[in-house]
Amino acid sequence: MLSAPKRRSSASGVLYLHGFNSGVGSPKAALVRLACKALGLRCETPQLPHRPAAAYRLAEARLGELGPNPLVAGSSMGGFLATCLAERHDLPAVVINPAVRPVRLVTGWVDEVFVNAHTGERFAIESSHLEELASLTPLSVSPERYLLLLGTADESLDPADAFDLYRGARTILHPGGDHAFGMLAEYLPAILAHGGHRLEPGRISDQDLDMDDA
């Protein structure tokens, strides 16, 4: 059983940040929107630029639209950005298979060309991406502000790295869970509880995804 989250005011809104080369149409983003809609809670899931600094600026701007006590959440590289925001603005955060050493991760992608399936954008990774990631990376994290969700069979990131960085955080390990964390729907109540809201288990499921209008 999870310990109780650090006592804060209930979240005034939720900011969800998608991972690298993903988008607002991803299943995880859609599920978070549906969960927030079910609770009448403001939710923002912006389409993030591929440049880290621009993505951070956009996320920070959307954060400012969510009231005085937002909950920030993110997956993979979005988890990294969520951590940057949480540390800078003293916020609770939920991170799902987060990228914890993004500079090391992206170093191997320099000059590689990607196409975003959600937007059709074609782009290449440049050395400036590394510089921006390095400048954003917080010197440390405060584990008590986080709920950490990890799939133990993540094929893209080593879950041990995240477990070490966020050691002491409230943590959920899903045995056999992959990087996509396709079982997110069952953990929506825990995510919203981290923001002080109650979502009945099973209220939102993968079958509800075709109801999302974003």
mmCIF file of C-alpha atoms in Angstrom:
data_model
loop_
_atom_site.group_PDB
_atom_site.id
_atom_site.type_symbol
_atom_site.label_atom_id
_atom_site.label_comp_id
_atom_site.label_asym_id
_atom_site.label_seq_id
_atom_site.Cartn_x
_atom_site.Cartn_y
_atom_site.Cartn_z
ATOM 1 C CA MET A 1 0.000 0.000 0.000
ATOM 2 C CA LEU A 2 1.242 3.487 -0.845
ATOM 3 C CA SER A 3 1.982 5.850 1.981
ATOM 4 C CA ALA A 4 -0.068 9.033 2.111
ATOM 5 C CA PRO A 5 1.247 11.816 -0.130
ATOM 6 C CA LYS A 6 2.727 14.933 1.412
ATOM 7 C CA ARG A 7 -0.190 17.071 2.577
ATOM 8 C CA ARG A 8 -0.866 19.947 0.192
ATOM 9 C CA SER A 9 -3.900 21.801 -1.065
ATOM 10 C CA SER A 10 -5.838 19.846 -3.688
ATOM 11 C CA ALA A 11 -4.517 20.400 -7.191
ATOM 12 C CA SER A 12 -6.175 23.268 -9.024
ATOM 13 C CA GLY A 13 -5.396 21.628 -12.364
ATOM 14 C CA VAL A 14 -3.210 19.025 -14.045
ATOM 15 C CA LEU A 15 -0.447 19.552 -16.593
ATOM 16 C CA TYR A 16 0.531 16.374 -18.468
ATOM 17 C CA LEU A 17 3.682 16.368 -20.605
ATOM 18 C CA HIS A 18 4.166 13.728 -23.284
ATOM 19 C CA GLY A 19 7.452 12.029 -24.079
ATOM 20 C CA PHE A 20 10.006 12.629 -26.811
ATOM 21 C CA ASN A 21 8.544 12.597 -30.336
ATOM 22 C CA SER A 22 5.073 11.827 -28.957
ATOM 23 C CA GLY A 23 2.050 14.089 -28.802
ATOM 24 C CA VAL A 24 -1.265 15.168 -27.369
ATOM 25 C CA GLY A 25 -2.948 12.272 -29.171
ATOM 26 C CA SER A 26 -1.059 9.616 -27.209
ATOM 27 C CA PRO A 27 -3.158 7.199 -25.136
ATOM 28 C CA LYS A 28 -1.604 8.392 -21.867
ATOM 29 C CA ALA A 29 -2.380 12.050 -22.591
ATOM 30 C CA ALA A 30 -5.928 11.109 -23.563
ATOM 31 C CA LEU A 31 -6.466 9.078 -20.391
ATOM 32 C CA VAL A 32 -5.275 11.929 -18.188
ATOM 33 C CA ARG A 33 -7.649 14.322 -19.971
ATOM 34 C CA LEU A 34 -10.556 11.927 -19.478
ATOM 35 C CA ALA A 35 -9.761 11.439 -15.805
ATOM 36 C CA CYS A 36 -9.607 15.176 -15.230
ATOM 37 C CA LYS A 37 -12.824 15.706 -17.176
ATOM 38 C CA ALA A 38 -14.578 13.137 -14.995
ATOM 39 C CA LEU A 39 -13.602 15.198 -11.938
ATOM 40 C CA GLY A 40 -14.301 18.597 -13.483
ATOM 41 C CA LEU A 41 -10.598 19.409 -13.145
ATOM 42 C CA ARG A 42 -8.752 21.724 -15.520
ATOM 43 C CA CYS A 43 -6.219 19.843 -17.637
ATOM 44 C CA GLU A 44 -3.556 20.916 -20.118
ATOM 45 C CA THR A 45 -1.700 18.476 -22.390
ATOM 46 C CA PRO A 46 0.308 20.707 -24.768
ATOM 47 C CA GLN A 47 1.980 19.533 -27.953
ATOM 48 C CA LEU A 48 5.616 20.072 -27.011
ATOM 49 C CA PRO A 49 8.299 21.230 -29.450
ATOM 50 C CA HIS A 50 11.245 18.884 -29.964
ATOM 51 C CA ARG A 51 13.685 21.535 -28.688
ATOM 52 C CA PRO A 52 14.020 21.098 -24.897
ATOM 53 C CA ALA A 53 14.180 24.796 -24.006
ATOM 54 C CA ALA A 54 11.133 25.613 -26.129
ATOM 55 C CA ALA A 55 9.255 22.639 -24.676
ATOM 56 C CA TYR A 56 10.044 23.818 -21.160
ATOM 57 C CA ARG A 57 8.908 27.385 -21.893
ATOM 58 C CA LEU A 58 5.615 26.175 -23.342
ATOM 59 C CA ALA A 59 5.010 23.814 -20.424
ATOM 60 C CA GLU A 60 5.769 26.574 -17.932
ATOM 61 C CA ALA A 61 3.358 28.917 -19.707
ATOM 62 C CA ARG A 62 0.567 26.331 -19.593
ATOM 63 C CA LEU A 63 1.326 25.714 -15.929
ATOM 64 C CA GLY A 64 0.479 29.338 -15.270
ATOM 65 C CA GLU A 65 -3.048 28.748 -16.608
ATOM 66 C CA LEU A 66 -3.881 26.026 -14.076
ATOM 67 C CA GLY A 67 -4.380 28.002 -10.902
ATOM 68 C CA PRO A 68 -2.317 28.288 -7.722
ATOM 69 C CA ASN A 69 -1.725 24.595 -6.951
ATOM 70 C CA PRO A 70 -1.246 22.572 -10.150
ATOM 71 C CA LEU A 71 -0.154 18.948 -10.318
ATOM 72 C CA VAL A 72 2.414 18.285 -13.025
ATOM 73 C CA ALA A 73 2.826 14.877 -14.630
ATOM 74 C CA GLY A 74 4.894 13.502 -17.458
ATOM 75 C CA SER A 75 6.126 10.389 -19.188
ATOM 76 C CA SER A 76 9.693 9.651 -20.321
ATOM 77 C CA MET A 77 11.207 12.956 -21.499
ATOM 78 C CA GLY A 78 7.990 14.589 -20.325
ATOM 79 C CA GLY A 79 8.799 13.153 -16.904
ATOM 80 C CA PHE A 80 12.134 14.948 -17.039
ATOM 81 C CA LEU A 81 10.417 18.237 -17.895
ATOM 82 C CA ALA A 82 7.833 17.636 -15.166
ATOM 83 C CA THR A 83 10.710 17.222 -12.716
ATOM 84 C CA CYS A 84 12.303 20.477 -13.877
ATOM 85 C CA LEU A 85 9.014 22.305 -13.311
ATOM 86 C CA ALA A 86 8.316 20.639 -9.978
ATOM 87 C CA GLU A 87 11.712 21.557 -8.581
ATOM 88 C CA ARG A 88 11.629 25.137 -9.849
ATOM 89 C CA HIS A 89 8.055 25.854 -8.734
ATOM 90 C CA ASP A 90 7.792 23.641 -5.611
ATOM 91 C CA LEU A 91 5.015 21.441 -7.005
ATOM 92 C CA PRO A 92 3.828 17.858 -6.566
ATOM 93 C CA ALA A 93 4.568 15.703 -9.582
ATOM 94 C CA VAL A 94 3.881 12.304 -11.083
ATOM 95 C CA VAL A 95 6.587 10.855 -13.312
ATOM 96 C CA ILE A 96 6.082 7.772 -15.480
ATOM 97 C CA ASN A 97 9.212 5.933 -16.671
ATOM 98 C CA PRO A 98 11.031 9.280 -16.546
ATOM 99 C CA ALA A 99 14.226 10.090 -18.407
ATOM 100 C CA VAL A 100 16.723 10.888 -15.658
ATOM 101 C CA ARG A 101 19.934 11.328 -17.657
ATOM 102 C CA PRO A 102 18.620 12.988 -20.802
ATOM 103 C CA VAL A 103 21.963 14.314 -22.011
ATOM 104 C CA ARG A 104 23.467 10.824 -21.975
ATOM 105 C CA LEU A 105 20.354 9.445 -23.657
ATOM 106 C CA VAL A 106 20.211 11.994 -26.469
ATOM 107 C CA THR A 107 23.969 12.030 -27.160
ATOM 108 C CA GLY A 108 23.564 8.927 -29.301
ATOM 109 C CA TRP A 109 20.859 10.601 -31.375
ATOM 110 C CA VAL A 110 22.851 13.607 -32.632
ATOM 111 C CA ASP A 111 22.345 14.021 -36.418
ATOM 112 C CA GLU A 112 19.579 11.394 -36.386
ATOM 113 C CA VAL A 113 16.389 12.452 -38.176
ATOM 114 C CA PHE A 114 12.971 11.828 -36.622
ATOM 115 C CA VAL A 115 9.408 12.231 -37.870
ATOM 116 C CA ASN A 116 6.668 12.905 -35.348
ATOM 117 C CA ALA A 117 3.722 10.643 -36.127
ATOM 118 C CA HIS A 118 1.328 13.007 -34.326
ATOM 119 C CA THR A 119 2.299 16.213 -36.148
ATOM 120 C CA GLY A 120 4.172 15.098 -39.263
ATOM 121 C CA GLU A 121 7.132 17.291 -38.267
ATOM 122 C CA ARG A 122 10.531 16.121 -39.491
ATOM 123 C CA PHE A 123 13.562 17.202 -37.462
ATOM 124 C CA ALA A 124 17.140 16.305 -36.611
ATOM 125 C CA ILE A 125 18.801 16.200 -33.205
ATOM 126 C CA GLU A 126 21.590 18.777 -32.909
ATOM 127 C CA SER A 127 24.313 19.353 -30.340
ATOM 128 C CA SER A 128 22.320 22.331 -29.091
ATOM 129 C CA HIS A 129 19.679 19.879 -27.848
ATOM 130 C CA LEU A 130 22.295 18.511 -25.447
ATOM 131 C CA GLU A 131 23.246 21.979 -24.246
ATOM 132 C CA GLU A 132 19.610 22.851 -23.558
ATOM 133 C CA LEU A 133 19.004 19.602 -21.668
ATOM 134 C CA ALA A 134 22.116 20.160 -19.572
ATOM 135 C CA SER A 135 21.029 23.679 -18.640
ATOM 136 C CA LEU A 136 17.555 22.454 -17.632
ATOM 137 C CA THR A 137 18.672 19.485 -15.533
ATOM 138 C CA PRO A 138 18.120 20.200 -11.817
ATOM 139 C CA LEU A 139 21.055 19.668 -9.473
ATOM 140 C CA SER A 140 18.905 17.478 -7.212
ATOM 141 C CA VAL A 141 15.322 16.365 -6.670
ATOM 142 C CA SER A 142 13.118 16.380 -3.578
ATOM 143 C CA PRO A 143 11.706 12.829 -3.468
ATOM 144 C CA GLU A 144 8.798 13.687 -1.169
ATOM 145 C CA ARG A 145 7.068 15.674 -3.910
ATOM 146 C CA TYR A 146 6.897 12.744 -6.386
ATOM 147 C CA LEU A 147 4.819 9.731 -7.268
ATOM 148 C CA LEU A 148 7.043 7.511 -9.411
ATOM 149 C CA LEU A 149 5.510 4.925 -11.761
ATOM 150 C CA LEU A 150 7.934 2.437 -13.266
ATOM 151 C CA GLY A 151 7.565 -0.522 -15.580
ATOM 152 C CA THR A 152 10.135 -3.121 -14.606
ATOM 153 C CA ALA A 153 10.614 -4.229 -18.239
ATOM 154 C CA ASP A 154 11.150 -0.773 -19.758
ATOM 155 C CA GLU A 155 12.990 -1.473 -23.010
ATOM 156 C CA SER A 156 14.079 2.150 -23.550
ATOM 157 C CA LEU A 157 15.236 3.369 -20.130
ATOM 158 C CA ASP A 158 16.748 1.517 -17.194
ATOM 159 C CA PRO A 159 14.178 1.725 -14.370
ATOM 160 C CA ALA A 160 17.011 1.394 -11.840
ATOM 161 C CA ASP A 161 18.243 4.865 -12.830
ATOM 162 C CA ALA A 162 14.894 6.442 -11.999
ATOM 163 C CA PHE A 163 14.542 4.397 -8.827
ATOM 164 C CA ASP A 164 17.906 5.718 -7.655
ATOM 165 C CA LEU A 165 17.278 9.366 -8.543
ATOM 166 C CA TYR A 166 13.831 9.482 -6.917
ATOM 167 C CA ARG A 167 14.735 7.204 -4.017
ATOM 168 C CA GLY A 168 12.353 7.924 -1.145
ATOM 169 C CA ALA A 169 9.487 8.939 -3.449
ATOM 170 C CA ARG A 170 6.142 7.160 -3.319
ATOM 171 C CA THR A 171 6.747 4.472 -5.919
ATOM 172 C CA ILE A 172 4.673 2.021 -7.938
ATOM 173 C CA LEU A 173 6.526 -0.764 -9.753
ATOM 174 C CA HIS A 174 4.508 -2.586 -12.397
ATOM 175 C CA PRO A 175 6.065 -6.040 -13.016
ATOM 176 C CA GLY A 176 6.651 -6.540 -16.734
ATOM 177 C CA GLY A 177 5.536 -3.037 -17.620
ATOM 178 C CA ASP A 178 7.175 -1.615 -20.756
ATOM 179 C CA HIS A 179 8.212 1.918 -21.652
ATOM 180 C CA ALA A 180 4.792 2.785 -23.096
ATOM 181 C CA PHE A 181 3.237 1.944 -19.701
ATOM 182 C CA GLY A 182 0.069 0.759 -21.389
ATOM 183 C CA MET A 183 -1.544 -0.070 -18.060
ATOM 184 C CA LEU A 184 -1.797 3.599 -17.069
ATOM 185 C CA ALA A 185 -5.604 3.511 -16.773
ATOM 186 C CA GLU A 186 -5.483 1.371 -13.644
ATOM 187 C CA TYR A 187 -3.179 3.876 -11.951
ATOM 188 C CA LEU A 188 -5.223 7.010 -12.700
ATOM 189 C CA PRO A 189 -6.754 6.958 -9.185
ATOM 190 C CA ALA A 190 -3.262 6.980 -7.648
ATOM 191 C CA ILE A 191 -2.168 9.810 -9.947
ATOM 192 C CA LEU A 192 -5.157 11.978 -9.054
ATOM 193 C CA ALA A 193 -4.843 11.086 -5.365
ATOM 194 C CA HIS A 194 -1.314 12.503 -5.489
ATOM 195 C CA GLY A 195 -3.028 15.775 -6.355
ATOM 196 C CA GLY A 196 -5.585 15.439 -3.570
ATOM 197 C CA HIS A 197 -8.504 14.222 -5.709
ATOM 198 C CA ARG A 198 -10.495 10.996 -5.576
ATOM 199 C CA LEU A 199 -11.170 9.070 -8.785
ATOM 200 C CA GLU A 200 -13.097 5.844 -8.374
ATOM 201 C CA PRO A 201 -11.105 2.802 -9.555
ATOM 202 C CA GLY A 202 -12.267 1.646 -12.958
ATOM 203 C CA ARG A 203 -14.120 4.876 -13.751
ATOM 204 C CA ILE A 204 -11.785 5.529 -16.694
ATOM 205 C CA SER A 205 -10.513 2.650 -18.831
ATOM 206 C CA ASP A 206 -8.834 2.129 -22.175
ATOM 207 C CA GLN A 207 -12.289 1.566 -23.687
ATOM 208 C CA ASP A 208 -13.041 5.238 -23.028
ATOM 209 C CA LEU A 209 -10.257 6.499 -25.289
ATOM 210 C CA ASP A 210 -12.514 6.987 -28.308
ATOM 211 C CA MET A 211 -14.470 9.502 -26.204
ATOM 212 C CA ASP A 212 -11.517 11.880 -25.984
ATOM 213 C CA ASP A 213 -12.091 14.917 -28.185
ATOM 214 C CA ALA A 214 -8.645 16.515 -28.096
#
